CSV table of C-alpha atoms in Angstrom, one decimal:
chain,number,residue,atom,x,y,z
A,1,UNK,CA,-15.5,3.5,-3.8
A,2,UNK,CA,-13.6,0.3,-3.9
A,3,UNK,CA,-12.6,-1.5,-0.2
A,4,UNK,CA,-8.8,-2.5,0.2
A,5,UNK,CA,-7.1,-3.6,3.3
A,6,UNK,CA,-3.2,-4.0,4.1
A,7,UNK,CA,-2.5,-7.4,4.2
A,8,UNK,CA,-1.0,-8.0,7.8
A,9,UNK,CA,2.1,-9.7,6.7
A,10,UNK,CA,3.7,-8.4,10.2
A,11,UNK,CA,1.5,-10.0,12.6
A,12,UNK,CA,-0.7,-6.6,13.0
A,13,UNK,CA,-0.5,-2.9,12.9
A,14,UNK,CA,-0.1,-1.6,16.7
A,15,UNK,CA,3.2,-1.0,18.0
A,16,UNK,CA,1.9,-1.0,22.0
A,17,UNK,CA,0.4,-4.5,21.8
A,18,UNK,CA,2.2,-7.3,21.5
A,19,UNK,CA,-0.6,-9.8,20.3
A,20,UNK,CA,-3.1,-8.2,18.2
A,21,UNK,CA,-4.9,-11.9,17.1
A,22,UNK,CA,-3.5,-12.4,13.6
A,23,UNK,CA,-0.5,-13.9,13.6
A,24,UNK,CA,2.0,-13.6,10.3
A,25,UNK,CA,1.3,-16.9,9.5
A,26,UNK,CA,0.3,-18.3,5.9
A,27,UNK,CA,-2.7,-19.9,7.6
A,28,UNK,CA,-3.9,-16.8,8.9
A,29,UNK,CA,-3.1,-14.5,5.5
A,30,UNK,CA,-4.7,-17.3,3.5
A,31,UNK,CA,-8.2,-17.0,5.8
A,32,UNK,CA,-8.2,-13.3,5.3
A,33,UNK,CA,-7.9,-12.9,1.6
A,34,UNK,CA,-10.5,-15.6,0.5
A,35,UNK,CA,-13.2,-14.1,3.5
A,36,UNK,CA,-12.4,-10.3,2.0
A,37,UNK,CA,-13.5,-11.5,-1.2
A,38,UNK,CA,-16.4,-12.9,0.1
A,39,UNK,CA,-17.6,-9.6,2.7
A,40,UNK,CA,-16.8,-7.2,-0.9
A,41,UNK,CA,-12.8,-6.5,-0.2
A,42,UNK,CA,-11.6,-5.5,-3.9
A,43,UNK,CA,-8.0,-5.8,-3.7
A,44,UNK,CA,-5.3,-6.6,-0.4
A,45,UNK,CA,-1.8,-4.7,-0.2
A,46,UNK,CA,0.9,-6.9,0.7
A,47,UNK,CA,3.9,-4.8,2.2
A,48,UNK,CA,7.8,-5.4,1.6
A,49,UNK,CA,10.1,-5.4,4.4
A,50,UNK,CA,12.6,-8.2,5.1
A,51,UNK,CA,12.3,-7.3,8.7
A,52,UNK,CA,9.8,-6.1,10.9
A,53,UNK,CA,8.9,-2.4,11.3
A,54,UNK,CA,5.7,-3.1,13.3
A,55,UNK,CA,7.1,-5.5,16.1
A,56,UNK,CA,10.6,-5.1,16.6
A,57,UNK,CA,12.7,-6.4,14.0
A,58,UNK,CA,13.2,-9.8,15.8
A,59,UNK,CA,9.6,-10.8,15.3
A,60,UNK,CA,8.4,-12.9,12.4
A,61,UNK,CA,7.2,-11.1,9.3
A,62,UNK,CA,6.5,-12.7,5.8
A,63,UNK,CA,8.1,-11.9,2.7
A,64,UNK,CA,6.0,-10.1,0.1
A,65,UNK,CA,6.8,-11.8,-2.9
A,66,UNK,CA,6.3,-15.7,-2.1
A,67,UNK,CA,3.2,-14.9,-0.6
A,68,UNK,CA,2.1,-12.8,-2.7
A,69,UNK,CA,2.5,-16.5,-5.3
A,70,UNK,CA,0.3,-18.5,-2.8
A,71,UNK,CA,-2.6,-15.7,-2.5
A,72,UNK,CA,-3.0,-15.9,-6.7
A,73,UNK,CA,-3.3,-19.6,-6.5
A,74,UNK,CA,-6.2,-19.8,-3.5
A,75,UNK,CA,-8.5,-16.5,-4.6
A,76,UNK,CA,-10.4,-15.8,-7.4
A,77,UNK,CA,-11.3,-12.1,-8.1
A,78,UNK,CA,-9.3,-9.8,-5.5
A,79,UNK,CA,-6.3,-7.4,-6.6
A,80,UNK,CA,-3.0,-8.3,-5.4
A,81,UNK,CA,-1.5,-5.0,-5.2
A,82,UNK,CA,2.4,-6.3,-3.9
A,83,UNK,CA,4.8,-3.6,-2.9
A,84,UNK,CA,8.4,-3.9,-4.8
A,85,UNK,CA,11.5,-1.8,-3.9
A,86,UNK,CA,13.6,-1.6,-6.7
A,87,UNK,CA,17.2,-1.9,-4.4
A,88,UNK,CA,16.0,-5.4,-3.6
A,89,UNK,CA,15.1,-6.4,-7.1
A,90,UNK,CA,16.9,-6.8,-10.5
A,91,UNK,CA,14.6,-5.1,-12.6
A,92,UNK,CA,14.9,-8.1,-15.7
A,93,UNK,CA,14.6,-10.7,-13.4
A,94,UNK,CA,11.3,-9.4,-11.2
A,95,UNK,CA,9.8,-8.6,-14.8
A,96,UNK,CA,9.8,-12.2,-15.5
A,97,UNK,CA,8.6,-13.5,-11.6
A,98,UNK,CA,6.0,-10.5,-11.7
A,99,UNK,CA,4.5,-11.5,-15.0
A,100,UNK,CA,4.5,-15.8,-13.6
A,101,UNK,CA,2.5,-14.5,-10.6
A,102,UNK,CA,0.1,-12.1,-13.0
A,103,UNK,CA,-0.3,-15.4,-15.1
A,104,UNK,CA,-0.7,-17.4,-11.8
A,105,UNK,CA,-3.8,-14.7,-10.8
A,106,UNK,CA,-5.5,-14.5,-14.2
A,107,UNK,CA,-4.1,-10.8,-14.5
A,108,UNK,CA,-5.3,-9.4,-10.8
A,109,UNK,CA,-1.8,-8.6,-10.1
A,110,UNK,CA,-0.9,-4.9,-9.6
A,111,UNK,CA,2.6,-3.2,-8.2
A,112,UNK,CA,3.0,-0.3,-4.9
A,113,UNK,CA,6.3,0.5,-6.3
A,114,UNK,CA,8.6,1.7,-2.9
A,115,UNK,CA,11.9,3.8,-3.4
A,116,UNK,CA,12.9,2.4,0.1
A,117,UNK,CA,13.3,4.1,3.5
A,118,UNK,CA,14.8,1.9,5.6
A,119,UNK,CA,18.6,1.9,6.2
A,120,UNK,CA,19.4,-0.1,8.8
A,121,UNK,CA,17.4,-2.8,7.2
A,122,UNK,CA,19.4,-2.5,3.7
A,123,UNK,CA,22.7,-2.6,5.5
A,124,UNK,CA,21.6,-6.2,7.7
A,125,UNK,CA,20.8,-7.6,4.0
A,126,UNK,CA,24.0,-6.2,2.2
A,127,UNK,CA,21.7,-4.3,0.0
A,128,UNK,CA,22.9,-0.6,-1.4
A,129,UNK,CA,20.8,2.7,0.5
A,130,UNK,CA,20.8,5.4,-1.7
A,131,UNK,CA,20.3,9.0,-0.9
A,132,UNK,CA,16.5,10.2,-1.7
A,133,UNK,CA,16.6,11.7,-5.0
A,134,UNK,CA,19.1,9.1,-5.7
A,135,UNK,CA,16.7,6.0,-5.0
A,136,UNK,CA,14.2,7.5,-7.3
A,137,UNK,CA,16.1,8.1,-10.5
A,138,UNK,CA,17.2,4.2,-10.1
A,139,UNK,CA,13.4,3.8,-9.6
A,140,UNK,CA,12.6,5.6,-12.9
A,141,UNK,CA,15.4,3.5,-14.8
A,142,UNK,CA,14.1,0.1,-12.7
A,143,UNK,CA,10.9,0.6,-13.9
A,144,UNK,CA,11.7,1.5,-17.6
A,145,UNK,CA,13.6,-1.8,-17.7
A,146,UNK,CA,10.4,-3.8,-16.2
A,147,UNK,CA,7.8,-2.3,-18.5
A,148,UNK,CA,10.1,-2.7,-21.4
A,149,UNK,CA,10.3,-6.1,-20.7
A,150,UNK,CA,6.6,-7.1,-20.4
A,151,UNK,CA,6.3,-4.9,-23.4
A,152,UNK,CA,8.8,-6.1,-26.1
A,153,UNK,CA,10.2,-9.7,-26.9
A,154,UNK,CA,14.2,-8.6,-26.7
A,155,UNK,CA,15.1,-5.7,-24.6
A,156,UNK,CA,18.4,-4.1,-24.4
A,157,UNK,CA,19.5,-1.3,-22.0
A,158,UNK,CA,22.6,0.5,-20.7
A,159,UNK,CA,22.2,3.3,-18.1
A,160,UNK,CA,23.4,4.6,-14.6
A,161,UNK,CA,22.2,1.7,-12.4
A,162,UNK,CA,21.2,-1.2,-14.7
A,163,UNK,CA,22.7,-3.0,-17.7
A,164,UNK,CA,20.5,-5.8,-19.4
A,165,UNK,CA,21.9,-7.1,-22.9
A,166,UNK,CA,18.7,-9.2,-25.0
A,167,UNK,CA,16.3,-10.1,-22.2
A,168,UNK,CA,13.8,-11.7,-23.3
A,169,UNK,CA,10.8,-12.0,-20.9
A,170,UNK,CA,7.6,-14.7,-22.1
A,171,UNK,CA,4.5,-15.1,-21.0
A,172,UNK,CA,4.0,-11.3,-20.6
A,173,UNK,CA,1.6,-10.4,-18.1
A,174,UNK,CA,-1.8,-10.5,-19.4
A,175,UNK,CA,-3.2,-7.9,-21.4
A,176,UNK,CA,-7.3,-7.1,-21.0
A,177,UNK,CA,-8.7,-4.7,-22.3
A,178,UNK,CA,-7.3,-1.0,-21.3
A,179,UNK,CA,-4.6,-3.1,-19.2
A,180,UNK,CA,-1.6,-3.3,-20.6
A,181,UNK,CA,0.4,-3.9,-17.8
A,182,UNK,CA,0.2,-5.1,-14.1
A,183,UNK,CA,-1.0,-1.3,-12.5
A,184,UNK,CA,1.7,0.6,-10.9
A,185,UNK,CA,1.0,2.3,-8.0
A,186,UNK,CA,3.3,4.5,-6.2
A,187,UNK,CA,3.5,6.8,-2.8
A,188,UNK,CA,5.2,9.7,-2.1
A,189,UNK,CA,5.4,13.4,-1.2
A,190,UNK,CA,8.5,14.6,-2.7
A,191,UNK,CA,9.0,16.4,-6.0
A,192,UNK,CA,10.7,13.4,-7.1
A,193,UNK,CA,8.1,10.9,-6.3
A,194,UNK,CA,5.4,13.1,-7.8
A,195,UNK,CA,7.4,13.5,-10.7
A,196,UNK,CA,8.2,10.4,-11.4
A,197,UNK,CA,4.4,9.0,-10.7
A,198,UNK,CA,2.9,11.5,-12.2
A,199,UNK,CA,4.9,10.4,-15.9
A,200,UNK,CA,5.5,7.0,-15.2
A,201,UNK,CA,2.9,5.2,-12.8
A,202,UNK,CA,-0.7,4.2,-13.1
A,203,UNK,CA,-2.0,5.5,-9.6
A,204,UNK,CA,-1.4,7.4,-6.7
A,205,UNK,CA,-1.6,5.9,-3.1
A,206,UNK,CA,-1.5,8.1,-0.1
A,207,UNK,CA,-0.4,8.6,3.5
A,208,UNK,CA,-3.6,9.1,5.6
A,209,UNK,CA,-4.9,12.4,5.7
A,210,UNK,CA,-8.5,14.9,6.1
A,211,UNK,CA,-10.4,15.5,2.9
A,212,UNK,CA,-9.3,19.0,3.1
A,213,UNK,CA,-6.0,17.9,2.8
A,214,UNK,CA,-6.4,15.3,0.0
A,215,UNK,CA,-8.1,17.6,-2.5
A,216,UNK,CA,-5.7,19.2,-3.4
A,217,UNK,CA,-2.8,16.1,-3.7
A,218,UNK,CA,-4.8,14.6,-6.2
A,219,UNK,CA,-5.7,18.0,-8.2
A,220,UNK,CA,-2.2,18.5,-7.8
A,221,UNK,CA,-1.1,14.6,-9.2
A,222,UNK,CA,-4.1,15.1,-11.8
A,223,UNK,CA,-2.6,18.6,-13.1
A,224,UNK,CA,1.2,17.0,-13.5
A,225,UNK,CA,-0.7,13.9,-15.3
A,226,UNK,CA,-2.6,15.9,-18.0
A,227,UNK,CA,0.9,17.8,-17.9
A,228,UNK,CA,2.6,14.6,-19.3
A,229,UNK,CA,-0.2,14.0,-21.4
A,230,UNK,CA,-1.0,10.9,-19.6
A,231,UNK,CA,-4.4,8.9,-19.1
A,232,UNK,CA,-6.2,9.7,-15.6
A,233,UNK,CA,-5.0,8.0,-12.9
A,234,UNK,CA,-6.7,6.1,-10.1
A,235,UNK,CA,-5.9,7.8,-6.1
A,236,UNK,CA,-5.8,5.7,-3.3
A,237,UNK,CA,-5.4,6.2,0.6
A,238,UNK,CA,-4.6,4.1,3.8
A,239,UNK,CA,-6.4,4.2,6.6
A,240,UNK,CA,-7.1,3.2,10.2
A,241,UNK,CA,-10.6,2.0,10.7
A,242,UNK,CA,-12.6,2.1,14.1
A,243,UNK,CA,-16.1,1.5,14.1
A,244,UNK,CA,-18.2,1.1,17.1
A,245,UNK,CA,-21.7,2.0,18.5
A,246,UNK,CA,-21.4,5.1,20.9
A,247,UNK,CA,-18.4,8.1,21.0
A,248,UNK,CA,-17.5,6.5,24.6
A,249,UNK,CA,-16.7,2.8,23.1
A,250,UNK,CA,-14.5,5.3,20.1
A,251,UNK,CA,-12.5,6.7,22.9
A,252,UNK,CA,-12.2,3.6,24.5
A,253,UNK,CA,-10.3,2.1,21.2
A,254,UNK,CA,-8.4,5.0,20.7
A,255,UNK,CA,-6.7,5.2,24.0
A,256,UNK,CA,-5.9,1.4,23.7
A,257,UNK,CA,-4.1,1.8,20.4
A,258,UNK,CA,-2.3,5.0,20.4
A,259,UNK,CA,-0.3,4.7,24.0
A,260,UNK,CA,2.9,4.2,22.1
A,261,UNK,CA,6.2,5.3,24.2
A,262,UNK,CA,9.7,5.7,23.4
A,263,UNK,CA,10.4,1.9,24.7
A,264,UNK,CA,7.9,0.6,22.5
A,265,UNK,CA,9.7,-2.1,19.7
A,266,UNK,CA,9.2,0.1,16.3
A,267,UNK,CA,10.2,3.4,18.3
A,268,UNK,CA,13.9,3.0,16.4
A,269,UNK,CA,12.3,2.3,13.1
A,270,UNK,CA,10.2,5.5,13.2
A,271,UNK,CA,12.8,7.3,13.5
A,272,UNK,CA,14.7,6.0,10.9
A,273,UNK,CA,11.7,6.4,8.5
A,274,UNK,CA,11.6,10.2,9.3
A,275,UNK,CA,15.0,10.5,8.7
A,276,UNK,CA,14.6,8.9,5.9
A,277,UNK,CA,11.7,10.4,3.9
A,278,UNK,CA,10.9,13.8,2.7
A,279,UNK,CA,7.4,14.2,3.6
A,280,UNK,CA,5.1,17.2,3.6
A,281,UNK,CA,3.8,17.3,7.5
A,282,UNK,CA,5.4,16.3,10.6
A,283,UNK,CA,4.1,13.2,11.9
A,284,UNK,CA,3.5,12.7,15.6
A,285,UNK,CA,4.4,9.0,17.4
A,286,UNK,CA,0.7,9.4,17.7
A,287,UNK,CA,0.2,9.0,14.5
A,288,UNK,CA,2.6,6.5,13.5
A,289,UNK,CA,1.5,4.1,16.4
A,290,UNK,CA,-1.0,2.7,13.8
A,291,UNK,CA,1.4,2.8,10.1
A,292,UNK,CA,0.9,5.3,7.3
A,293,UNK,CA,-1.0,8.2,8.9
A,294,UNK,CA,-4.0,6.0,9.1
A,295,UNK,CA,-5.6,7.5,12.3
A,296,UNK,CA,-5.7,11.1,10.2
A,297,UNK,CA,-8.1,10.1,7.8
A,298,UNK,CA,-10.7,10.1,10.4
A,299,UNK,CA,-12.1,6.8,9.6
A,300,UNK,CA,-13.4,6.8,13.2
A,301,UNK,CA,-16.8,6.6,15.1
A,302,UNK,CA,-20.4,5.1,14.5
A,303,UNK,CA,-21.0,3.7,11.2
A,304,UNK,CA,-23.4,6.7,10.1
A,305,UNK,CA,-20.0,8.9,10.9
A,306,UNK,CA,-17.8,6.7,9.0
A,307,UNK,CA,-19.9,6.2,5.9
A,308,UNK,CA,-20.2,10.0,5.6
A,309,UNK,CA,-16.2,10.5,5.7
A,310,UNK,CA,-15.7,7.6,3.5
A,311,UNK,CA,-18.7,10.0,0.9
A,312,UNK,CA,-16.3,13.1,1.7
A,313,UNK,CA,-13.2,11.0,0.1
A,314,UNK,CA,-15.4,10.1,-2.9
A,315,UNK,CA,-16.1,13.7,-3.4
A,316,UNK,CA,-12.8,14.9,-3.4
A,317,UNK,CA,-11.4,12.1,-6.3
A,318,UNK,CA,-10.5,9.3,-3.7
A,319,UNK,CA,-11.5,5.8,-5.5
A,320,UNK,CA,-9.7,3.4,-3.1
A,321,UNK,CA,-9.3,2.6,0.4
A,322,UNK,CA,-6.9,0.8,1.9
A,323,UNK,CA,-8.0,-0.2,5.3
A,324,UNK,CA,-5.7,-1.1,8.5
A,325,UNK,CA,-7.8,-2.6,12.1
A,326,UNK,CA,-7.2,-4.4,14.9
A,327,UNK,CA,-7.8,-7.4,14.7
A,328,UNK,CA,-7.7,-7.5,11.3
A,329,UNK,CA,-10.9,-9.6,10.0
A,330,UNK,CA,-13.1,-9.1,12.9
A,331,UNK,CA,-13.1,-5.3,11.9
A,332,UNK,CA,-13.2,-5.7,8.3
A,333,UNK,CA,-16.5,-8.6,8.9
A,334,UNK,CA,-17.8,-5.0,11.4
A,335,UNK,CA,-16.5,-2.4,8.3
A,336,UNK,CA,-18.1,-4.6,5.2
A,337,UNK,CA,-21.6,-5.2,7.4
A,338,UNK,CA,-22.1,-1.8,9.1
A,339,UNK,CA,-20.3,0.7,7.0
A,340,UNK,CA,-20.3,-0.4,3.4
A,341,UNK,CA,-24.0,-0.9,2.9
A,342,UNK,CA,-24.5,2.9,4.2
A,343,UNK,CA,-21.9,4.3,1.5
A,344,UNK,CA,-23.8,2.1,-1.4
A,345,UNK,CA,-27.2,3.2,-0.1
A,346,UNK,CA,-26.3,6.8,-0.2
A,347,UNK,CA,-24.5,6.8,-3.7
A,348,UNK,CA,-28.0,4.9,-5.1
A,349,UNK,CA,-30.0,7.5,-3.5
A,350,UNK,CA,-27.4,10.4,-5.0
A,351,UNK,CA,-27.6,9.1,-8.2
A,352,UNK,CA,-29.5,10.7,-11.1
A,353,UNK,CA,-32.5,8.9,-12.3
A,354,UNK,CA,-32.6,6.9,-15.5
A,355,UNK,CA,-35.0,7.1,-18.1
């Protein structure tokens, strides 16, 4: 299993408290990412929103992409998996700032390609919403400009949404090995997103869910892959980690975080992200009062409880978790000491002898 964690570029991840201890500040984002690499964090996720979803869209948030420059220039080994939506990007011109930053990193850079959900937000920045199955079909054509780009040294391309005439994109990101291109990752629970990942995108990242209901999205992404005659992908989930010592100090947490009412800042936003997104459950303002499902992974309770669900994800294909808590480094300091050893020890005594 490799360790992830959302980078809290919006100040935190609870809607019901104001001041969660991690401020979005470069000081602060610039502590967390070089301690992760140091407590065995593999790669941060650095959200795109111009606004803030978490807080109330008058609270400060950072943008994805400038930060994103900073975090290649002060760390060393972790994966800087940056989120992109292709209405707020020209696809030539982000092929050529993409591949500076992968230079920047020494090739650790890797996408979470978004087809957008927030309207009101596109309209205060005079960007274009499109419909759903509309914003992915410029996705697809966004993204076959981009990797054409990093791939040849003069592209030309007419289409629905995009028209580039000799682009010319150099240095191209680096290629290592089996890597030929920053890796793509991409989210969804449409046919179109599936579709479109499944052909066109490198990995598969996932709303939070049980492992009974994971198992079959990724036997289901890993089935439309083969279909497409594709290499296997990689299958990543968020979650929302709680770790404590006793089911009473669980509780305790769980009741702090998930008191979320209709007066709460991001109330508005959630509903414009369900009216927004085709997705395959309904979610409860329970569940959204922590971002992306997190709480229904069930990455909650001791750290014997949570090592064994984090064992159950492995089983069923998940290789990568990315991790949201409250506050943000304390947790992932408790995670890294009391959880991941656990998982390692396990897999060690699981695996077949050598010989």
């Amino acid at each position: 299993m490799r360790y992830g964690y959302w980078m809290p570029v919006f100040g935190g991840w609870l809607r019901n408290v104001a001041d969660e201890k991690m401020e979005a500040s470069w000081d602060y984002t610039k502590k967390l990412a070089i301690r992760s690499e140091d407590i065995g964090y593999d790669l941060t996720l650095v959200a795109e929103l111009f606004l803030n979803d978490i807080k109330g869209i008058d609270a400060p948030s950072l943008d994805a992409w400038s930060t994103a420059a900073a975090l290649a220039a002060v760390t060393k080994r972790l994966e800087l998996m940056i989120a992109v939506r292709p209405t707020f990007h020209l696809p030539a011109i982000f092929a050529k700032q993409a591949a500076s930053i992968d230079r920047i990193s020494g090739g650790r850079l890797s996408l979470n390609l978004v087809s957008s959900w927030w309207a009101d937000e596109a309209r205060r920045f005079g960007v274009r919403f499109d419909q759903h199955d509309d914003r992915y079909a410029r996705t697809e054509e966004w993204l076959g400009i981009v990797d054409g780009a990093w791939k040849e040294h003069m592209l030309s391309h007419t289409g629905t949404y995009y028209t580039v005439d000799e682009t010319i994109v150099e240095p191209k990101p680096i290629a290592r090995g089996a890597r030929t291109r920053p890796t793509v990752w991409a989210g969804g629970e449409s046919e179109a997103a599936k579709t479109l990942i499944a052909r066109d995108c490198d990995a598969y990242v996932m709303h939070g869910d049980p492992p009974d209901r994971i198992a079959p999205k990724v036997a289901d992404l890993k089935e439309r892959r083969a279909g497409f005659g594709k290499p296997p992908m990689q299958y990543g989930m968020a979650a929302y980690a709680i770790v404590r010592d006793s089911d009473a100090e669980v509780k305790k947490e769980l009741d702090r975080i998930t008191n979320v009412s209709e007066g709460s800042p991001g109330y508005g936003n959630y509903r414009d992200w369900i009216a927004n997104t085709k997705l395959e459950q309904q979610v409860s303002l329970q569940d959204y009062s922590v971002s992306n499902r997190g709480l229904r992974a069930g990455l909650v309770g001791t750290p014997e409880q949570v090592a064994e669900r984090v064992r159950d994800f492995e089983a069923v294909g998940v290789d990568l978790l990315l991790l949201q808590c409250s506050p943000q480094l304390e947790e992932m300091e408790r995670f890294s000491e009391q959880v991941m050893p656990l998982v390692a020890e396990a897999g060690a005594t699981a695996a077949p002898a050598r010989g």
